[in-house]
C-alpha cells in the first residue's frame, strides 16, 4: 500500500510548501503506480519528492526544476522512481516494479529555490586550443570547464563577440560528480583562422537558477595573435 496523506505545511524561513493528496493507493507487486502533486505557486520552479518509510524520517528522493534534469539522491534512481514535470504547477512520480519495501508515505514539496543548499560555482575556466589540432586539422577547439558546483543544475553557453554560438559546440550530456560537487565541460570548435584573430572574444557563460532568478558567471578569452 502506498499511503498518501493530505496536509499543508509552510516554512516561512525557506519558503517550502509541502502538499500531498488525501487517499491511499494499492498496486500489485511488480506493477507500476503513478502519484501526482499539484501546487499553485507559479514562481516555485523547484519541486521535490520525499519518502517516509514506517517508523522513519523523511528522505528526499529527487528534486526537479522547470529548466534542468532531475537530480536523484543516493539510493534512488530514475529506473525506480520516474518523475515527470508536466509544468511549473504539476509533477508526476511513477514507482516502478512495486515490492513490499515500497510501502511508505510519499510527500511532495515546492520551493522557489533548492532546499538546504546554495548553488555555487567554484570555478569557470577556458582552455586554449592544442597546437597539434591546429597544425594537423586547421581547427581550434576551446574547452570550458565549470567545476565545484552543487546541486546538478547548470548550463553552459558559448558566445563569440557577444553573439551566442551553437555551431561547433559540444556539451557533456550530464555533469560529472566529483565527491560532493559536480563539474561540466563544453567545447567550441572553429576554423583555425577564427582563433588567430586577437579581436575575437570567446566567452563561456555558466548559468544557474537561484533565489527565483537565473544568475550567470562569465569567463572569456581573446583570440591568439599568432607568431
mmCIF file of C-alpha atoms in Angstrom:
data_model
loop_
_atom_site.group_PDB
_atom_site.id
_atom_site.type_symbol
_atom_site.label_atom_id
_atom_site.label_comp_id
_atom_site.label_asym_id
_atom_site.label_seq_id
_atom_site.Cartn_x
_atom_site.Cartn_y
_atom_site.Cartn_z
ATOM 1 C CA UNK A 1 0.000 0.000 0.000
ATOM 2 C CA UNK A 2 1.238 3.461 -0.873
ATOM 3 C CA UNK A 3 -0.214 5.861 1.651
ATOM 4 C CA UNK A 4 -0.567 9.469 0.571
ATOM 5 C CA UNK A 5 -1.997 11.866 3.143
ATOM 6 C CA UNK A 6 -3.240 15.436 2.820
ATOM 7 C CA UNK A 7 -1.845 18.407 4.682
ATOM 8 C CA UNK A 8 -0.297 21.786 4.099
ATOM 9 C CA UNK A 9 2.870 22.902 5.827
ATOM 10 C CA UNK A 10 4.518 26.266 5.288
ATOM 11 C CA UNK A 11 8.041 27.066 6.403
ATOM 12 C CA UNK A 12 8.387 30.835 6.201
ATOM 13 C CA UNK A 13 12.170 30.772 6.505
ATOM 14 C CA UNK A 14 12.973 28.828 3.358
ATOM 15 C CA UNK A 15 9.611 29.157 1.588
ATOM 16 C CA UNK A 16 8.908 25.480 1.131
ATOM 17 C CA UNK A 17 5.372 24.203 0.770
ATOM 18 C CA UNK A 18 4.502 20.550 1.306
ATOM 19 C CA UNK A 19 1.381 19.213 -0.358
ATOM 20 C CA UNK A 20 0.003 15.745 -0.829
ATOM 21 C CA UNK A 21 -3.289 14.063 -1.686
ATOM 22 C CA UNK A 22 -5.899 12.546 0.609
ATOM 23 C CA UNK A 23 -6.118 8.902 -0.300
ATOM 24 C CA UNK A 24 -4.253 5.619 -0.341
ATOM 25 C CA UNK A 25 -3.307 3.642 -3.411
ATOM 26 C CA UNK A 26 -2.696 -0.051 -3.787
ATOM 27 C CA UNK A 27 -0.615 -1.657 -6.506
ATOM 28 C CA UNK A 28 0.104 -5.342 -7.191
ATOM 29 C CA UNK A 29 3.686 -6.485 -6.719
ATOM 30 C CA UNK A 30 5.682 -5.978 -9.901
ATOM 31 C CA UNK A 31 3.361 -3.317 -11.292
ATOM 32 C CA UNK A 32 3.907 0.431 -11.580
ATOM 33 C CA UNK A 33 1.935 3.092 -9.762
ATOM 34 C CA UNK A 34 1.738 6.825 -10.503
ATOM 35 C CA UNK A 35 1.006 9.559 -7.964
ATOM 36 C CA UNK A 36 0.601 13.259 -8.692
ATOM 37 C CA UNK A 37 1.358 16.539 -6.971
ATOM 38 C CA UNK A 38 -0.074 19.985 -7.674
ATOM 39 C CA UNK A 39 0.989 23.350 -6.267
ATOM 40 C CA UNK A 40 -0.347 26.760 -7.255
ATOM 41 C CA UNK A 41 2.708 28.998 -6.873
ATOM 42 C CA UNK A 42 3.860 29.819 -10.403
ATOM 43 C CA UNK A 43 7.231 31.184 -9.229
ATOM 44 C CA UNK A 44 8.171 27.923 -7.493
ATOM 45 C CA UNK A 45 10.468 26.382 -10.094
ATOM 46 C CA UNK A 46 11.639 23.536 -7.837
ATOM 47 C CA UNK A 47 9.603 20.505 -6.770
ATOM 48 C CA UNK A 48 10.725 17.639 -4.556
ATOM 49 C CA UNK A 49 9.518 14.106 -3.798
ATOM 50 C CA UNK A 50 10.098 12.512 -0.388
ATOM 51 C CA UNK A 51 9.652 9.013 1.010
ATOM 52 C CA UNK A 52 8.813 8.215 4.627
ATOM 53 C CA UNK A 53 9.123 4.543 5.490
ATOM 54 C CA UNK A 54 7.269 3.211 8.562
ATOM 55 C CA UNK A 55 8.863 4.481 11.794
ATOM 56 C CA UNK A 56 11.409 6.508 9.812
ATOM 57 C CA UNK A 57 12.026 10.130 8.939
ATOM 58 C CA UNK A 58 11.565 11.841 5.587
ATOM 59 C CA UNK A 59 14.111 11.062 2.880
ATOM 60 C CA UNK A 60 14.483 13.146 -0.261
ATOM 61 C CA UNK A 61 14.089 11.024 -3.406
ATOM 62 C CA UNK A 62 14.507 13.533 -6.205
ATOM 63 C CA UNK A 63 14.431 17.244 -6.952
ATOM 64 C CA UNK A 64 13.281 18.719 -10.250
ATOM 65 C CA UNK A 65 13.217 22.139 -11.825
ATOM 66 C CA UNK A 66 11.434 23.569 -14.834
ATOM 67 C CA UNK A 67 14.675 24.004 -16.758
ATOM 68 C CA UNK A 68 17.044 21.184 -15.812
ATOM 69 C CA UNK A 69 17.355 17.429 -15.407
ATOM 70 C CA UNK A 70 16.033 15.659 -12.324
ATOM 71 C CA UNK A 71 18.587 15.169 -9.546
ATOM 72 C CA UNK A 72 18.287 11.902 -7.599
ATOM 73 C CA UNK A 73 19.689 11.363 -4.132
ATOM 74 C CA UNK A 74 21.960 8.430 -3.332
ATOM 75 C CA UNK A 75 19.988 5.188 -3.130
ATOM 76 C CA UNK A 76 17.269 6.376 -5.522
ATOM 77 C CA UNK A 77 17.185 6.278 -9.319
ATOM 78 C CA UNK A 78 15.002 7.111 -12.300
ATOM 79 C CA UNK A 79 14.757 3.392 -13.066
ATOM 80 C CA UNK A 80 12.700 3.002 -9.875
ATOM 81 C CA UNK A 81 11.183 6.468 -9.313
ATOM 82 C CA UNK A 82 10.404 8.159 -12.627
ATOM 83 C CA UNK A 83 9.420 11.801 -12.218
ATOM 84 C CA UNK A 84 7.842 13.892 -14.956
ATOM 85 C CA UNK A 85 7.348 17.625 -14.588
ATOM 86 C CA UNK A 86 4.288 18.498 -16.660
ATOM 87 C CA UNK A 87 4.638 22.231 -15.969
ATOM 88 C CA UNK A 88 5.548 24.573 -13.117
ATOM 89 C CA UNK A 89 2.488 23.528 -11.107
ATOM 90 C CA UNK A 90 2.296 19.787 -11.693
ATOM 91 C CA UNK A 91 4.535 16.767 -11.116
ATOM 92 C CA UNK A 92 4.016 13.019 -11.566
ATOM 93 C CA UNK A 93 6.049 10.272 -9.920
ATOM 94 C CA UNK A 94 5.802 6.672 -11.124
ATOM 95 C CA UNK A 95 7.079 3.979 -8.773
ATOM 96 C CA UNK A 96 8.103 1.004 -10.880
ATOM 97 C CA UNK A 97 8.254 -2.713 -10.114
ATOM 98 C CA UNK A 98 6.432 -2.423 -6.793
ATOM 99 C CA UNK A 99 7.671 -4.503 -3.871
ATOM 100 C CA UNK A 100 6.649 -4.641 -0.189
ATOM 101 C CA UNK A 101 9.649 -2.398 0.548
ATOM 102 C CA UNK A 102 7.909 0.432 -1.307
ATOM 103 C CA UNK A 103 5.169 0.632 1.323
ATOM 104 C CA UNK A 104 5.568 4.159 2.635
ATOM 105 C CA UNK A 105 4.092 7.632 2.783
ATOM 106 C CA UNK A 106 5.164 9.826 -0.139
ATOM 107 C CA UNK A 107 5.263 13.609 0.028
ATOM 108 C CA UNK A 108 5.932 16.330 -2.491
ATOM 109 C CA UNK A 109 7.117 19.860 -1.855
ATOM 110 C CA UNK A 110 7.622 23.029 -3.875
ATOM 111 C CA UNK A 111 10.030 25.910 -3.445
ATOM 112 C CA UNK A 112 11.435 28.930 -5.234
ATOM 113 C CA UNK A 113 14.957 27.601 -4.633
ATOM 114 C CA UNK A 114 16.744 24.385 -3.744
ATOM 115 C CA UNK A 115 16.188 23.169 -0.198
ATOM 116 C CA UNK A 116 19.077 23.290 2.219
ATOM 117 C CA UNK A 117 21.718 24.048 -0.405
ATOM 118 C CA UNK A 118 23.103 27.087 -2.138
ATOM 119 C CA UNK A 119 24.298 26.620 -5.670
ATOM 120 C CA UNK A 120 27.829 27.918 -6.082
ATOM 121 C CA UNK A 121 30.247 27.646 -8.961
ATOM 122 C CA UNK A 122 33.752 27.477 -7.562
ATOM 123 C CA UNK A 123 35.486 27.984 -10.896
ATOM 124 C CA UNK A 124 34.860 28.559 -14.596
ATOM 125 C CA UNK A 125 37.917 28.198 -16.817
ATOM 126 C CA UNK A 126 38.608 28.288 -20.568
ATOM 127 C CA UNK A 127 41.460 26.251 -22.028
ATOM 128 C CA UNK A 128 43.192 27.267 -25.268
ATOM 129 C CA UNK A 129 43.306 25.020 -28.361
ATOM 130 C CA UNK A 130 46.087 22.480 -28.769
ATOM 131 C CA UNK A 131 48.839 23.313 -31.251
ATOM 132 C CA UNK A 132 48.666 19.761 -32.606
ATOM 133 C CA UNK A 133 44.998 20.122 -33.595
ATOM 134 C CA UNK A 134 45.697 23.447 -35.294
ATOM 135 C CA UNK A 135 48.680 22.095 -37.234
ATOM 136 C CA UNK A 136 47.126 18.784 -38.278
ATOM 137 C CA UNK A 137 43.473 19.718 -38.815
ATOM 138 C CA UNK A 138 43.452 23.505 -39.216
ATOM 139 C CA UNK A 139 40.843 23.524 -36.465
ATOM 140 C CA UNK A 140 40.876 25.054 -32.997
ATOM 141 C CA UNK A 141 38.863 23.797 -30.010
ATOM 142 C CA UNK A 142 38.289 25.808 -26.854
ATOM 143 C CA UNK A 143 37.266 23.937 -23.701
ATOM 144 C CA UNK A 144 35.160 25.482 -20.937
ATOM 145 C CA UNK A 145 35.171 23.754 -17.544
ATOM 146 C CA UNK A 146 32.759 24.661 -14.739
ATOM 147 C CA UNK A 147 33.652 22.863 -11.518
ATOM 148 C CA UNK A 148 32.837 22.774 -7.832
ATOM 149 C CA UNK A 149 29.081 23.382 -8.121
ATOM 150 C CA UNK A 150 26.130 21.761 -6.327
ATOM 151 C CA UNK A 151 23.407 20.705 -6.955
ATOM 152 C CA UNK A 152 23.489 19.477 -10.529
ATOM 153 C CA UNK A 153 21.659 22.453 -12.088
ATOM 154 C CA UNK A 154 23.898 24.269 -14.559
ATOM 155 C CA UNK A 155 24.007 25.187 -18.246
ATOM 156 C CA UNK A 156 26.965 26.337 -20.354
ATOM 157 C CA UNK A 157 26.607 28.651 -23.362
ATOM 158 C CA UNK A 158 29.258 29.958 -25.756
ATOM 159 C CA UNK A 159 29.314 33.487 -27.162
ATOM 160 C CA UNK A 160 31.624 34.874 -29.836
ATOM 161 C CA UNK A 161 31.914 38.651 -29.806
ATOM 162 C CA UNK A 162 28.749 38.796 -27.706
ATOM 163 C CA UNK A 163 26.651 36.593 -30.006
ATOM 164 C CA UNK A 164 25.500 33.135 -28.918
ATOM 165 C CA UNK A 165 27.256 30.372 -30.873
ATOM 166 C CA UNK A 166 25.697 26.928 -31.384
ATOM 167 C CA UNK A 167 27.621 25.700 -34.429
ATOM 168 C CA UNK A 168 30.642 23.670 -33.408
ATOM 169 C CA UNK A 169 29.505 23.462 -29.774
ATOM 170 C CA UNK A 170 29.502 20.176 -27.874
ATOM 171 C CA UNK A 171 28.498 19.988 -24.209
ATOM 172 C CA UNK A 172 28.543 16.941 -21.959
ATOM 173 C CA UNK A 173 25.074 15.394 -21.669
ATOM 174 C CA UNK A 174 25.317 15.317 -17.887
ATOM 175 C CA UNK A 175 27.555 16.650 -15.151
ATOM 176 C CA UNK A 176 30.325 14.571 -13.596
ATOM 177 C CA UNK A 177 30.211 14.047 -9.846
ATOM 178 C CA UNK A 178 33.464 14.749 -8.036
ATOM 179 C CA UNK A 179 32.976 13.937 -4.374
ATOM 180 C CA UNK A 180 30.278 16.285 -3.094
ATOM 181 C CA UNK A 181 30.280 18.634 -6.108
ATOM 182 C CA UNK A 182 29.895 18.434 -9.880
ATOM 183 C CA UNK A 183 31.740 19.548 -12.996
ATOM 184 C CA UNK A 184 30.557 20.161 -16.558
ATOM 185 C CA UNK A 185 32.556 20.600 -19.765
ATOM 186 C CA UNK A 186 31.667 22.268 -23.060
ATOM 187 C CA UNK A 187 33.742 22.573 -26.237
ATOM 188 C CA UNK A 188 33.717 25.158 -29.024
ATOM 189 C CA UNK A 189 35.354 24.101 -32.303
ATOM 190 C CA UNK A 190 36.136 26.617 -35.033
ATOM 191 C CA UNK A 191 38.410 27.110 -38.049
ATOM 192 C CA UNK A 192 41.966 27.926 -37.019
ATOM 193 C CA UNK A 193 41.822 31.299 -38.766
ATOM 194 C CA UNK A 194 38.996 32.397 -36.456
ATOM 195 C CA UNK A 195 41.121 31.605 -33.417
ATOM 196 C CA UNK A 196 44.093 33.509 -34.844
ATOM 197 C CA UNK A 197 42.307 36.849 -34.605
ATOM 198 C CA UNK A 198 43.065 38.741 -31.384
ATOM 199 C CA UNK A 199 39.989 40.905 -31.911
ATOM 200 C CA UNK A 200 37.699 37.909 -31.440
ATOM 201 C CA UNK A 201 36.338 37.424 -27.932
ATOM 202 C CA UNK A 202 35.260 33.906 -26.932
ATOM 203 C CA UNK A 203 33.034 33.751 -23.863
ATOM 204 C CA UNK A 204 31.700 30.846 -21.807
ATOM 205 C CA UNK A 205 28.595 31.600 -19.710
ATOM 206 C CA UNK A 206 27.648 29.332 -16.795
ATOM 207 C CA UNK A 207 24.001 29.900 -15.806
ATOM 208 C CA UNK A 208 22.094 28.565 -12.812
ATOM 209 C CA UNK A 209 18.785 29.205 -11.046
ATOM 210 C CA UNK A 210 18.994 30.637 -7.546
ATOM 211 C CA UNK A 211 16.626 32.591 -5.308
ATOM 212 C CA UNK A 212 13.978 32.875 -8.008
ATOM 213 C CA UNK A 213 16.242 34.247 -10.746
ATOM 214 C CA UNK A 214 18.738 32.972 -13.285
ATOM 215 C CA UNK A 215 22.284 34.005 -12.420
ATOM 216 C CA UNK A 216 25.421 33.727 -14.542
ATOM 217 C CA UNK A 217 29.187 33.551 -14.229
ATOM 218 C CA UNK A 218 31.167 34.534 -17.335
ATOM 219 C CA UNK A 219 34.696 33.720 -18.445
ATOM 220 C CA UNK A 220 36.277 34.960 -21.672
ATOM 221 C CA UNK A 221 39.441 34.656 -23.712
ATOM 222 C CA UNK A 222 40.666 36.570 -26.777
ATOM 223 C CA UNK A 223 41.938 35.000 -29.952
ATOM 224 C CA UNK A 224 45.641 34.375 -30.442
ATOM 225 C CA UNK A 225 47.674 36.941 -32.371
ATOM 226 C CA UNK A 226 49.875 34.149 -33.726
ATOM 227 C CA UNK A 227 53.573 34.296 -34.306
#
